[in-house]
Coordinates of C-alpha atoms in Angstrom, one line a residue:
M1345 CA -50.1 15.6 -75.0
S1346 CA -49.9 14.9 -78.8
L1347 CA -52.0 16.4 -81.4
Y1348 CA -54.0 13.1 -81.6
D1349 CA -55.1 13.5 -78.0
K1350 CA -56.0 17.2 -78.1
P1351 CA -59.8 17.7 -78.1
L1352 CA -60.8 20.2 -80.8
D1353 CA -63.3 22.9 -80.7
T1354 CA -66.6 21.7 -82.1
D1355 CA -66.9 24.9 -84.2
L1356 CA -63.7 23.9 -86.0
V1357 CA -65.1 20.6 -87.3
D1358 CA -67.2 21.2 -90.3
A1359 CA -67.6 19.9 -93.8
S1360 CA -65.5 22.7 -95.3
P1361 CA -62.3 21.4 -97.0
T1362 CA -60.5 24.7 -96.1
P1363 CA -58.4 24.9 -92.9
T1364 CA -59.9 26.5 -89.8
R1365 CA -57.8 28.6 -87.5
N1366 CA -58.4 28.8 -83.8
S1367 CA -55.5 30.9 -82.7
N1368 CA -53.0 33.5 -83.8
S1369 CA -50.1 32.3 -86.0
N1370 CA -47.6 33.9 -83.7
N1371 CA -49.0 32.2 -80.6
G1372 CA -48.9 28.5 -81.5
E1373 CA -51.5 28.5 -84.3
V1374 CA -53.4 25.2 -84.8
V1375 CA -54.8 24.6 -88.2
V1376 CA -57.4 21.9 -88.4
H1377 CA -58.8 20.3 -91.5
A1378 CA -62.3 19.0 -90.9
R1379 CA -61.6 15.9 -93.0
A1380 CA -58.9 14.9 -90.6
V1381 CA -61.1 15.1 -87.5
C1382 CA -63.5 12.4 -86.2
R1383 CA -67.0 13.8 -85.6
V1384 CA -67.5 11.7 -82.5
C1385 CA -64.3 12.3 -80.4
K1386 CA -63.5 15.6 -82.1
R1387 CA -59.8 14.5 -82.4
L1388 CA -57.7 13.5 -85.4
Y1389 CA -58.5 10.1 -86.8
R1390 CA -57.0 7.1 -85.2
E1391 CA -57.4 4.0 -87.4
P1392 CA -60.3 5.5 -89.4
K1393 CA -62.9 3.1 -90.8
I1394 CA -65.6 3.7 -93.4
L1395 CA -69.1 2.7 -92.4
P1396 CA -71.5 1.4 -95.1
C1397 CA -73.1 4.9 -95.2
L1398 CA -69.7 6.3 -96.3
H1399 CA -69.1 8.2 -93.1
T1400 CA -65.7 7.8 -91.4
F1401 CA -65.0 7.4 -87.7
C1402 CA -62.2 6.2 -85.4
T1403 CA -62.1 2.5 -84.8
D1404 CA -62.6 3.0 -81.0
C1405 CA -65.4 5.4 -81.6
I1406 CA -67.3 2.8 -83.7
R1407 CA -66.8 0.2 -81.0
Q1408 CA -68.4 2.5 -78.4
L1409 CA -71.6 2.9 -80.4
E1410 CA -74.6 1.2 -78.8
P1411 CA -76.1 -1.7 -80.8
F1412 CA -79.4 -0.9 -82.5
S1413 CA -80.4 -4.5 -83.3
V1414 CA -82.5 -5.2 -80.2
L1415 CA -85.7 -7.2 -80.9
S1416 CA -89.0 -6.5 -79.2
R1417 CA -92.6 -7.8 -79.6
V1418 CA -96.0 -6.8 -78.2
K1419 CA -97.8 -9.3 -76.0
N1420 CA -101.2 -8.5 -74.5
G1421 CA -100.8 -4.8 -75.4
K1422 CA -97.4 -4.5 -73.7
A1423 CA -94.0 -4.3 -75.2
V1424 CA -91.8 -7.2 -74.2
Q1425 CA -88.0 -6.9 -74.4
L1426 CA -86.4 -9.9 -76.0
Q1427 CA -82.8 -11.0 -75.9
R1428 CA -80.2 -9.4 -78.1
E1429 CA -79.1 -11.1 -81.2
P1430 CA -76.4 -13.7 -80.7
P1431 CA -72.8 -12.4 -80.9
S1432 CA -72.3 -14.5 -84.1
S1433 CA -74.7 -12.3 -86.1
A1434 CA -74.0 -8.9 -87.5
I1435 CA -74.5 -5.9 -85.2
T1436 CA -76.5 -2.9 -86.3
V1437 CA -75.6 0.6 -85.1
L1438 CA -76.8 4.1 -85.9
C1439 CA -74.4 6.3 -87.8
P1440 CA -73.6 9.4 -85.6
T1441 CA -73.8 11.6 -88.6
C1442 CA -76.8 10.6 -90.7
D1443 CA -78.7 8.3 -88.3
S1444 CA -78.6 5.5 -90.9
E1445 CA -78.8 1.9 -89.7
V1446 CA -75.5 0.3 -90.6
D1447 CA -74.3 -3.3 -90.1
I1448 CA -71.0 -4.1 -88.5
P1449 CA -69.5 -7.2 -90.2
L1450 CA -69.1 -10.5 -88.4
S1451 CA -65.4 -9.9 -88.1
G1452 CA -66.1 -6.8 -86.0
V1453 CA -65.0 -3.2 -86.5
D1454 CA -61.6 -4.3 -87.9
G1455 CA -63.5 -5.9 -90.8
L1456 CA -64.6 -2.4 -92.0
T1457 CA -62.8 -0.7 -94.9
T1458 CA -59.9 1.5 -93.9
D1459 CA -60.2 5.2 -95.0
H1460 CA -56.8 5.8 -96.5
L1461 CA -57.8 9.3 -97.6
A1462 CA -58.5 10.2 -93.9
L1463 CA -55.0 8.9 -93.0
D1464 CA -53.5 11.1 -95.6
E1465 CA -55.4 14.1 -94.2
V1466 CA -54.2 13.2 -90.7
F1467 CA -50.6 13.1 -91.7
L1468 CA -50.9 16.3 -93.8
E1469 CA -52.6 18.0 -90.8
T1470 CA -49.7 16.8 -88.6
L1471 CA -47.2 18.4 -91.0
M1472 CA -49.1 21.6 -91.2
S1473 CA -49.8 22.1 -87.5
E1474 CA -46.5 21.0 -85.9
N1475 CA -43.4 23.1 -86.6
N1476 CA -41.0 20.2 -85.7
V1477 CA -41.7 16.6 -86.5
L1478 CA -39.5 14.1 -84.6
C1479 CA -37.7 11.3 -86.5
D1480 CA -39.7 8.0 -86.2
L1481 CA -36.5 5.9 -86.0
C1482 CA -34.1 7.7 -83.6
S1483 CA -36.7 10.0 -81.9
D1484 CA -33.8 12.5 -81.4
G1485 CA -33.5 14.7 -84.4
N1486 CA -36.1 16.7 -86.3
A1487 CA -37.5 14.8 -89.3
E1488 CA -36.8 16.3 -92.7
K1489 CA -37.7 13.5 -95.0
R1490 CA -40.5 11.0 -95.3
C1491 CA -40.4 7.5 -96.9
E1492 CA -43.6 7.0 -98.9
V1493 CA -43.3 3.2 -98.8
C1494 CA -42.6 2.8 -95.1
S1495 CA -44.7 5.8 -94.1
V1496 CA -42.0 6.9 -91.6
N1497 CA -40.6 10.4 -90.9
L1498 CA -36.7 10.5 -91.0
C1499 CA -34.0 12.8 -90.0
E1500 CA -31.1 13.4 -92.3
F1501 CA -28.9 10.8 -90.7
C1502 CA -31.6 8.1 -90.6
C1503 CA -32.5 9.0 -94.2
Q1504 CA -29.0 8.2 -95.4
A1505 CA -29.0 4.9 -93.4
H1506 CA -32.4 4.1 -94.9
R1507 CA -31.1 4.5 -98.4
R1508 CA -28.0 2.4 -97.7
Q1509 CA -30.0 -0.6 -96.7
K1510 CA -30.6 -3.0 -99.6
R1511 CA -34.2 -3.6 -98.6
T1512 CA -35.2 0.1 -98.6
S1513 CA -32.7 1.5 -101.1
T1514 CA -35.4 1.8 -103.8
H1515 CA -38.0 3.5 -101.6
T1516 CA -39.2 6.9 -102.6
V1517 CA -38.3 9.6 -100.1
Q1518 CA -39.8 13.1 -100.2
C1519 CA -38.9 16.3 -98.3
L1520 CA -41.3 17.3 -95.7
K1521 CA -41.2 20.9 -96.8
D1522 CA -42.3 19.8 -100.3
L1523 CA -45.2 17.9 -98.8
K1524 CA -46.3 20.9 -96.9
T1525 CA -46.3 23.1 -100.0
Q1526 CA -48.3 20.5 -102.0
G1527 CA -51.3 20.7 -99.7
H1528 CA -52.2 17.1 -100.6
L1529 CA -50.6 13.9 -99.6
S1530 CA -50.9 10.6 -101.5
R1531 CA -49.3 7.7 -99.7
P1532 CA -48.9 4.2 -101.0
V1533 CA -51.4 1.6 -99.6
L1534 CA -49.5 -1.2 -97.9
C1535 CA -50.6 -4.8 -97.4
S1536 CA -51.7 -5.6 -93.8
L1537 CA -50.3 -9.1 -94.1
H1538 CA -46.9 -8.2 -95.7
P1539 CA -45.6 -4.9 -94.3
G1540 CA -43.6 -2.9 -96.8
Q1541 CA -45.5 -4.5 -99.7
E1542 CA -47.6 -2.1 -101.7
L1543 CA -51.1 -3.2 -103.0
R1544 CA -50.3 -3.1 -106.7
L1545 CA -52.6 -5.9 -108.0
F1546 CA -56.3 -6.4 -108.0
C1547 CA -57.9 -9.9 -107.6
E1548 CA -61.0 -10.1 -109.7
P1549 CA -62.6 -13.1 -108.0
C1550 CA -62.0 -11.8 -104.5
D1551 CA -62.7 -8.1 -105.5
L1552 CA -59.7 -7.0 -103.4
P1553 CA -56.4 -5.2 -104.0
V1554 CA -53.5 -7.4 -103.1
C1555 CA -49.7 -7.3 -103.0
L1556 CA -47.3 -9.4 -105.0
E1557 CA -46.7 -11.9 -102.1
C1558 CA -50.5 -12.3 -101.5
A1559 CA -51.0 -12.9 -105.2
A1560 CA -48.3 -15.6 -105.2
T1561 CA -49.7 -17.3 -102.2
F1562 CA -53.3 -16.8 -101.2
H1563 CA -54.5 -15.8 -104.7
R1564 CA -52.3 -18.1 -106.8
D1565 CA -55.2 -19.5 -108.9
H1566 CA -57.0 -16.2 -109.2
R1567 CA -57.0 -13.6 -112.0
C1568 CA -54.9 -10.7 -110.7
H1569 CA -54.4 -7.6 -112.8
P1570 CA -52.3 -4.5 -112.2
T1571 CA -54.3 -1.8 -110.5
G1572 CA -53.6 0.6 -113.4
D1573 CA -55.2 -1.9 -115.9
V1574 CA -58.5 -2.2 -114.0
I1575 CA -58.9 1.2 -112.3
D1576 CA -60.7 2.7 -115.4
H1577 CA -63.3 0.0 -115.4
H1578 CA -64.1 0.1 -111.7
G1579 CA -63.7 3.9 -111.4
D1580 CA -66.1 4.4 -114.3
R1581 CA -68.8 2.4 -112.4
I1582 CA -68.7 4.8 -109.5
R1583 CA -68.5 7.8 -111.9
E1584 CA -71.5 6.7 -113.9
T1585 CA -73.6 6.1 -110.8
V1586 CA -72.8 9.6 -109.5
T1587 CA -73.0 11.5 -112.8
G1588 CA -75.9 9.6 -114.4
R1589 CA -78.3 9.0 -111.5
L1590 CA -77.4 10.7 -108.2
R1591 CA -76.5 14.1 -109.4
P1592 CA -79.8 14.6 -111.3
R1593 CA -81.6 13.4 -108.2
M1594 CA -79.7 16.0 -106.1
H1595 CA -80.8 18.7 -108.5
R1596 CA -84.4 17.6 -108.2
L1597 CA -84.3 17.5 -104.4
E1598 CA -82.7 20.9 -104.2
E1599 CA -85.4 22.3 -106.5
L1600 CA -88.2 20.7 -104.4
L1601 CA -86.6 21.9 -101.2
R1602 CA -86.5 25.4 -102.7
K1603 CA -90.2 25.2 -103.5
V1604 CA -91.0 24.1 -100.0
D1605 CA -89.1 27.0 -98.6
Q1606 CA -90.9 29.4 -100.9
S1607 CA -94.2 28.0 -100.0
Q1608 CA -93.4 28.4 -96.3
N1609 CA -92.8 32.1 -96.9
S1610 CA -95.9 32.4 -99.0
L1611 CA -98.0 30.7 -96.4
Q1612 CA -96.7 33.0 -93.6
A1613 CA -97.2 36.0 -95.8
R1614 CA -100.8 34.9 -96.6
V1615 CA -101.5 34.2 -93.0
D1616 CA -100.2 37.6 -92.0
A1617 CA -102.3 39.3 -94.6
V1618 CA -105.5 37.5 -93.5
A1619 CA -104.7 38.3 -89.9
D1620 CA -104.4 42.0 -90.8
E1621 CA -107.8 41.9 -92.5
V1622 CA -109.3 40.2 -89.5
R1623 CA -107.9 42.8 -87.1
S1624 CA -109.0 45.7 -89.3
F1625 CA -112.5 44.3 -89.5
A1626 CA -112.8 43.6 -85.8
R1627 CA -111.6 47.0 -84.5
G1628 CA -115.0 48.6 -85.3
Y1629 CA -116.9 46.4 -82.9
A1630 CA -117.3 46.4 -79.2
C1631 CA -116.1 43.8 -76.7
A1632 CA -118.1 41.0 -78.2
V1633 CA -116.7 41.5 -81.6
E1634 CA -113.2 41.7 -80.2
S1635 CA -113.7 38.4 -78.6
H1636 CA -114.9 37.0 -81.9
C1637 CA -111.8 38.4 -83.5
L1638 CA -109.5 36.5 -81.1
S1639 CA -111.4 33.3 -81.8
L1640 CA -110.8 33.8 -85.5
L1641 CA -107.1 34.4 -84.9
R1642 CA -106.8 31.2 -82.9
H1643 CA -108.5 29.3 -85.7
L1644 CA -106.1 30.9 -88.2
E1645 CA -103.1 30.0 -86.1
E1646 CA -104.3 26.4 -85.9
L1647 CA -104.5 26.3 -89.7
R1648 CA -101.1 27.8 -90.0
L1649 CA -99.6 25.3 -87.5
Q1650 CA -101.3 22.4 -89.2
R1651 CA -100.1 23.3 -92.7
R1652 CA -96.7 24.4 -91.5
N1653 CA -96.2 21.0 -89.8
Q1654 CA -97.0 19.3 -93.1
L1655 CA -94.5 21.5 -94.9
H1656 CA -91.9 20.8 -92.2
L1657 CA -92.4 17.1 -92.7
Q1658 CA -91.9 17.4 -96.4
R1659 CA -88.9 19.6 -95.8
A1660 CA -87.3 17.1 -93.3
Q1661 CA -87.8 14.2 -95.7
L1662 CA -86.3 16.1 -98.6
Q1663 CA -83.4 17.4 -96.5
Q1664 CA -82.6 13.9 -95.3
A1665 CA -82.7 12.5 -98.8
L1666 CA -80.5 15.4 -100.1
A1667 CA -78.0 14.9 -97.2
D1668 CA -77.7 11.2 -97.9
A1669 CA -77.3 11.8 -101.6
R1670 CA -74.8 14.7 -101.1
G1671 CA -72.8 12.6 -98.6
G1672 CA -72.5 9.7 -101.1
V1673 CA -71.6 12.0 -104.0
E1674 CA -69.1 14.1 -102.1
F1675 CA -67.3 11.0 -100.8
A1676 CA -67.3 9.3 -104.2
E1677 CA -66.1 12.4 -106.0
R1678 CA -63.3 13.0 -103.4
L1679 CA -62.3 9.3 -103.7
L1680 CA -62.1 9.5 -107.5
T1681 CA -60.4 12.9 -107.4
C1682 CA -57.9 12.5 -104.6
G1683 CA -57.5 8.8 -104.2
S1684 CA -54.9 6.7 -105.8
D1685 CA -55.7 3.6 -107.8
A1686 CA -55.3 1.4 -104.7
E1687 CA -57.3 3.7 -102.6
I1688 CA -60.1 3.8 -105.0
L1689 CA -60.1 0.0 -105.4
S1690 CA -59.9 -0.4 -101.6
A1691 CA -63.0 1.7 -101.0
K1692 CA -64.7 0.7 -104.2
G1693 CA -66.9 -2.0 -102.6
V1694 CA -68.3 0.0 -99.8
T1695 CA -68.7 3.0 -102.0
L1696 CA -70.7 1.2 -104.7
R1697 CA -72.9 -0.5 -102.1
R1698 CA -73.8 2.8 -100.5
L1699 CA -74.3 4.5 -103.9
S1700 CA -76.4 1.6 -105.2
G1701 CA -78.5 1.7 -102.0
L1702 CA -79.1 5.4 -102.4
V1703 CA -80.1 4.9 -106.1
E1704 CA -82.4 1.9 -105.4
S1705 CA -84.0 2.7 -102.1
G1706 CA -83.3 6.4 -101.5
Y1707 CA -86.2 8.9 -101.1
D1708 CA -86.8 10.2 -104.6
P1709 CA -90.4 11.6 -104.8
N1710 CA -92.1 12.5 -108.0
P1711 CA -92.1 16.3 -108.3
A1712 CA -95.9 16.1 -109.0
S1713 CA -96.4 14.4 -105.7
V1714 CA -94.8 17.3 -103.8
A1715 CA -97.5 19.9 -103.8
P1716 CA -96.4 22.6 -101.3
D1717 CA -99.3 24.5 -99.6
D1718 CA -98.8 28.2 -100.1
G1719 CA -102.0 29.1 -98.1
S1720 CA -104.1 30.1 -101.1
S1721 CA -107.0 28.0 -99.8
I1722 CA -107.2 30.1 -96.6
C1723 CA -109.6 33.1 -97.0
F1724 CA -111.5 35.5 -94.8
L1725 CA -115.2 36.0 -95.5
P1726 CA -116.1 39.2 -93.7
W1727 CA -119.9 39.1 -94.1
E1728 CA -120.7 35.5 -93.3
R1729 CA -122.8 35.1 -90.2
E1730 CA -121.1 33.3 -87.3
G1731 CA -123.9 33.3 -84.7
Q1732 CA -123.7 35.3 -81.5
V1733 CA -120.9 36.2 -79.0
G1734 CA -122.1 37.5 -75.7
G1735 CA -125.6 38.1 -77.1
Y1736 CA -124.3 40.1 -80.1
P1737 CA -124.6 38.9 -83.7
V1738 CA -121.2 38.6 -85.3
V1739 CA -120.0 38.1 -88.8
G1740 CA -116.7 37.1 -90.4
A1741 CA -115.3 33.6 -90.8
I1742 CA -112.0 31.9 -91.8
H1743 CA -112.5 29.4 -94.5
S1744 CA -110.1 26.8 -95.9
K1745 CA -112.5 24.8 -98.1
T1746 CA -114.2 22.9 -95.4
L1747 CA -117.2 20.6 -96.0
E1748 CA -120.6 22.1 -96.2
L1749 CA -123.4 19.5 -96.1
S1750 CA -126.0 21.9 -97.5
R1751 CA -123.9 22.4 -100.6
C1752 CA -123.2 18.7 -101.3
T1753 CA -124.8 17.5 -104.4
I1754 CA -126.0 14.1 -105.8
E1755 CA -125.2 13.4 -109.5
G1756 CA -126.6 10.5 -111.5
E1757 CA -130.0 8.8 -111.9
G1758 CA -129.4 6.0 -109.3
L1759 CA -131.6 7.8 -106.7
V1760 CA -134.4 8.6 -109.2
I1761 CA -135.6 5.2 -110.3
G1762 CA -134.2 1.7 -110.1
Q1763 CA -134.8 -1.7 -111.6
Q1764 CA -135.0 -5.0 -109.7
G1765 CA -131.8 -7.0 -110.0
Q1766 CA -130.0 -4.2 -111.9
R1767 CA -127.1 -2.2 -110.4
G1768 CA -127.9 1.4 -109.5
E1769 CA -125.2 4.1 -109.2
F1770 CA -124.9 7.7 -108.2
T1771 CA -122.1 10.1 -107.2
L1772 CA -121.9 12.2 -104.0
V1773 CA -119.9 15.5 -104.6
C1774 CA -118.7 17.2 -101.4
R1775 CA -118.5 21.0 -101.6
D1776 CA -117.5 23.8 -99.4
S1777 CA -119.6 26.8 -98.3
A1778 CA -118.9 28.6 -101.6
G1779 CA -120.3 25.6 -103.6
E1780 CA -116.8 24.7 -104.9
K1781 CA -115.7 21.1 -104.9
I1782 CA -113.6 20.2 -101.9
G1783 CA -110.9 18.6 -104.0
R1784 CA -109.8 16.0 -101.5
G1785 CA -111.1 12.7 -100.1
G1786 CA -111.1 11.0 -96.7
E1787 CA -114.6 12.0 -95.5
A1788 CA -116.7 9.5 -93.5
V1789 CA -119.5 8.7 -96.0
L1790 CA -122.3 6.4 -94.9
V1791 CA -125.0 5.2 -97.3
S1792 CA -127.9 3.0 -96.1
V1793 CA -130.6 1.6 -98.5
V1794 CA -133.7 0.1 -96.7
H1795 CA -137.0 -1.1 -98.1
K1796 CA -139.8 1.1 -96.8
E1797 CA -142.4 -1.7 -96.6
R1798 CA -140.1 -4.6 -95.6
K1799 CA -137.8 -3.4 -92.8
D1800 CA -135.9 -6.6 -92.9
C1801 CA -134.9 -6.0 -96.6
R1802 CA -131.6 -4.0 -96.7
V1803 CA -129.4 -3.5 -99.7
E1804 CA -125.6 -3.3 -99.2
A1805 CA -124.1 -0.2 -100.7
T1806 CA -120.5 0.2 -101.9
V1807 CA -118.8 3.6 -101.5
V1808 CA -115.6 4.3 -103.4
D1809 CA -113.6 7.4 -102.5
K1810 CA -112.2 8.9 -105.7
G1811 CA -109.8 11.2 -103.8
D1812 CA -111.1 14.4 -105.4
G1813 CA -114.0 15.2 -103.2
S1814 CA -116.4 12.8 -105.0
Y1815 CA -117.6 9.4 -103.9
S1816 CA -119.1 6.8 -106.2
V1817 CA -122.0 4.8 -104.6
S1818 CA -123.4 1.6 -106.1
F1819 CA -126.0 -1.0 -105.0
T1820 CA -128.2 -3.7 -106.5
P1821 CA -131.8 -4.0 -105.2
V1822 CA -133.2 -7.5 -105.0
E1823 CA -136.9 -6.7 -104.2
P1824 CA -139.1 -4.2 -106.0
G1825 CA -140.9 -1.4 -104.2
P1826 CA -140.1 1.9 -102.5
Y1827 CA -136.7 2.3 -100.7
S1828 CA -135.4 4.9 -98.3
V1829 CA -131.8 5.9 -99.1
W1830 CA -129.8 7.6 -96.4
V1831 CA -126.7 9.6 -97.5
C1832 CA -124.7 10.9 -94.5
V1833 CA -121.3 12.6 -94.2
K1834 CA -119.7 12.7 -90.8
A1835 CA -122.9 11.2 -89.3
Q1836 CA -125.1 14.0 -90.7
H1837 CA -127.6 13.9 -93.6
V1838 CA -126.7 15.7 -96.8
K1839 CA -129.3 18.0 -98.3
G1840 CA -132.4 15.9 -99.4
S1841 CA -131.5 12.8 -97.4
P1842 CA -133.2 10.5 -96.9
F1843 CA -134.1 10.0 -100.5
V1844 CA -137.1 7.9 -101.8
L1845 CA -136.1 5.4 -104.5
N1846 CA -138.8 3.4 -106.4
V1847 CA -137.5 0.1 -107.7
K1848 CA -139.6 -1.3 -110.6
R1849 CA -140.4 -5.0 -110.8
K1850 CA -138.2 -7.0 -113.2
I1851 CA -139.9 -7.5 -116.6
Q1852 CA -141.0 -11.1 -117.1
Q1853 CA -139.7 -12.3 -120.5
H1854 CA -141.9 -14.4 -122.7
R1855 CA -141.2 -18.1 -122.7
G1856 CA -143.3 -19.1 -125.8
T1857 CA -143.4 -18.0 -129.4
F1858 CA -145.3 -15.1 -131.0
H1859 CA -147.5 -16.8 -133.7
C1860 CA -150.9 -16.9 -135.2
C1861 CA -151.7 -20.6 -135.2
S1862 CA -151.1 -23.1 -132.4
F1863 CA -151.8 -26.0 -134.8
C1864 CA -148.9 -25.1 -137.1
S1865 CA -146.6 -24.4 -134.2
S1866 CA -147.3 -27.7 -132.6
G1867 CA -146.4 -29.7 -135.7
G1868 CA -150.0 -30.5 -136.7
S1869 CA -151.4 -31.6 -133.3
K1870 CA -155.2 -30.9 -133.3
E1871 CA -155.2 -31.1 -129.5
A1872 CA -152.6 -28.3 -129.1
R1873 CA -153.6 -25.5 -126.9
C1874 CA -151.6 -22.3 -126.2
G1875 CA -151.9 -19.5 -123.8
C1876 CA -155.0 -18.0 -125.5
T1877 CA -157.0 -21.2 -124.6
G1878 CA -158.1 -21.7 -128.2
T1879 CA -158.9 -25.3 -129.4
M1880 CA -159.7 -26.9 -132.8
P1881 CA -162.6 -29.3 -132.3
G1882 CA -163.6 -31.1 -135.4
G1883 CA -160.3 -30.7 -137.2
F1884 CA -158.2 -28.1 -138.9
Q1885 CA -160.2 -25.2 -140.4
G1886 CA -157.6 -22.8 -141.7
C1887 CA -154.8 -21.6 -139.4
G1888 CA -156.9 -21.6 -136.3
H1889 CA -158.9 -18.5 -137.0
G1890 CA -162.5 -18.7 -136.2
H1891 CA -162.2 -21.5 -133.7
K1892 CA -163.6 -21.3 -130.3
G1893 CA -161.4 -19.2 -127.9
H1894 CA -158.9 -18.4 -130.6
P1895 CA -158.0 -14.6 -130.8
G1896 CA -157.8 -14.7 -134.6
K1897 CA -154.5 -12.7 -134.7
P1898 CA -150.8 -13.3 -133.8
H1899 CA -150.2 -13.7 -130.1
W1900 CA -147.7 -15.2 -127.5
S1901 CA -148.2 -18.9 -127.0
C1902 CA -147.1 -18.7 -123.3
C1903 CA -149.6 -16.1 -122.1
G1904 CA -151.9 -15.2 -125.0
S1905 CA -150.8 -11.5 -125.1
M1906 CA -151.4 -10.0 -128.5
V1907 CA -148.7 -7.3 -128.1
E1908 CA -145.3 -8.6 -129.3
G1909 CA -143.3 -6.2 -127.1
S1910 CA -145.3 -6.8 -124.0
E1911 CA -144.4 -8.4 -120.6
C1912 CA -145.3 -12.1 -120.0
L1913 CA -148.4 -12.4 -117.8
P1914 CA -148.2 -15.9 -116.3
Q1915 CA -151.5 -15.5 -114.5
S1916 CA -153.3 -15.6 -117.8
V1917 CA -151.8 -19.0 -118.8
I1918 CA -154.2 -21.9 -118.5
T1919 CA -152.3 -24.6 -116.7
A1920 CA -154.8 -27.4 -116.9
V1921 CA -158.2 -28.3 -118.4
G1922 CA -159.7 -31.5 -117.1
G1923 CA -156.5 -33.6 -117.4
T1924 CA -152.8 -33.9 -116.8
V1925 CA -150.5 -31.0 -117.8
T1926 CA -147.5 -31.9 -120.0
V1927 CA -144.9 -30.0 -122.0
I1928 CA -144.4 -31.0 -125.6
G1929 CA -140.8 -31.5 -126.5
G1930 CA -139.7 -32.1 -122.9
T1931 CA -138.2 -29.6 -120.5
G1932 CA -135.6 -27.3 -122.0
S1933 CA -136.5 -28.3 -125.6
S1934 CA -135.4 -25.7 -128.1
S1935 CA -138.1 -26.6 -130.7
P1936 CA -141.2 -24.4 -131.1
R1937 CA -143.4 -27.2 -129.6
G1938 CA -141.4 -26.8 -126.3
H1939 CA -143.1 -23.4 -125.8
L1940 CA -146.7 -24.9 -126.0
R1941 CA -148.8 -26.0 -123.1
T1942 CA -151.0 -29.1 -124.0
V1943 CA -153.6 -31.3 -122.2
E1944 CA -155.0 -34.7 -122.8
L1945 CA -158.6 -34.3 -123.9

């Protein structure tokens, strides 16, 4: 059994770059580099491929992953399984390492990018773990040299023959002992279409590294540059993404994760302290008080579990985001540090796609939005009455700023007095038993506004949750009169509810003019008569004063009121006197005569 087929101990496969030893050096020691081992089969990589999430697995291991792209829909409340996507479409699988949904290209697993760095690690691991490496050509002698171009191990005889051949005479051959001492192997990346041809050029339109023969045939009309000329440009794109955007995010996520861990410890410490207070207080009572103590502890445990679960959720989200960012950064840095030009360019596409995806859609919360709960809101009130247990009055309660209806307050003048047709507003402030503002929203607030004399007259009220424990309520009464306003939270009345609201009638504005003489205002008509019912029989006698029915002072022409800032009283307007009622100036006239009421005498 070769080293490729030997299953490895799971404990030996980790993210550490240092070798892991599983036996004594004198008894056939096996040194395993985690980077050379597939995390699915736990063996050395065989045809390693890079998934879009930058995790590497064997080609066969990827093929064995179950497709994730199965469609389903709900019909009549039941989930109905639909057919899988047609084979011509891309298949989605879950990455065994990070559980990310990744798409396999239409060409299949072979269309994924080859991880040349993993191949280097596999060969280096083979050199370090096996004392004798057989020659790949004759399979008889022990290999002492390795051709970097052909990627074959050669014995001394085959190495001399390799150098004598015209086609391989210029290939670089290194000693296996030197490779072992280097601790790092960088092999040339060869073309899959032209064996023996190294990928020395980069085709800009195709965004692919190519060999000389590919450039002369398939990419004849394309701009192909030596890899050494373009590596700085493309490498800098990866480096800038890592250094400028992902590394600062990693630092923020690590800091937030540290805060969550600290809050968990503070929460547990606070809960333990409150539990000690509860136990100390309860020991002085008899059986009934002890039962009450256990009830308090259960409540405290529920609070701890509830808030711990919230912290666990935050921690899981931050850990996943940090793991994704760290995986992308580590792979990119290793690619830039250890990879050759061709290796960097070969993995550049999938690397940038993954890094860009992390930057654009990765979980990156605002530090202000991550507010860990350290348990400071949990407190024990030893002298608060809690009813009876077994017939004995007990005191002592656990509080975490829960709603207290008797402490809720109403702010604003919207429940004192209202005006017909005008918007009324008031604010409901939810408070706890200590009279402090709850500081959070989400309560079920119901406001009902009903006319007390007309039961069919209801006013729709709008409730806006401000998210800080206060709720803005607005409504517009249409009819005047007394109203009953119900303000309920969790189907219970707040203190003072139902409230009585008196809505005043809308003030009737004057339609006429405030003058002292209807004769002048009418343009000289002796028959003009305004709201005061005054007339001018016998002709004009000086601004209307002294005539029958004339008030003798300035007044409103529409109703006869002698107070300029008063409300129009339409019931006092004389609409007709022995004839047909007409309006001087026509309906809607803007002239002063349009505000006068006249009759034919």
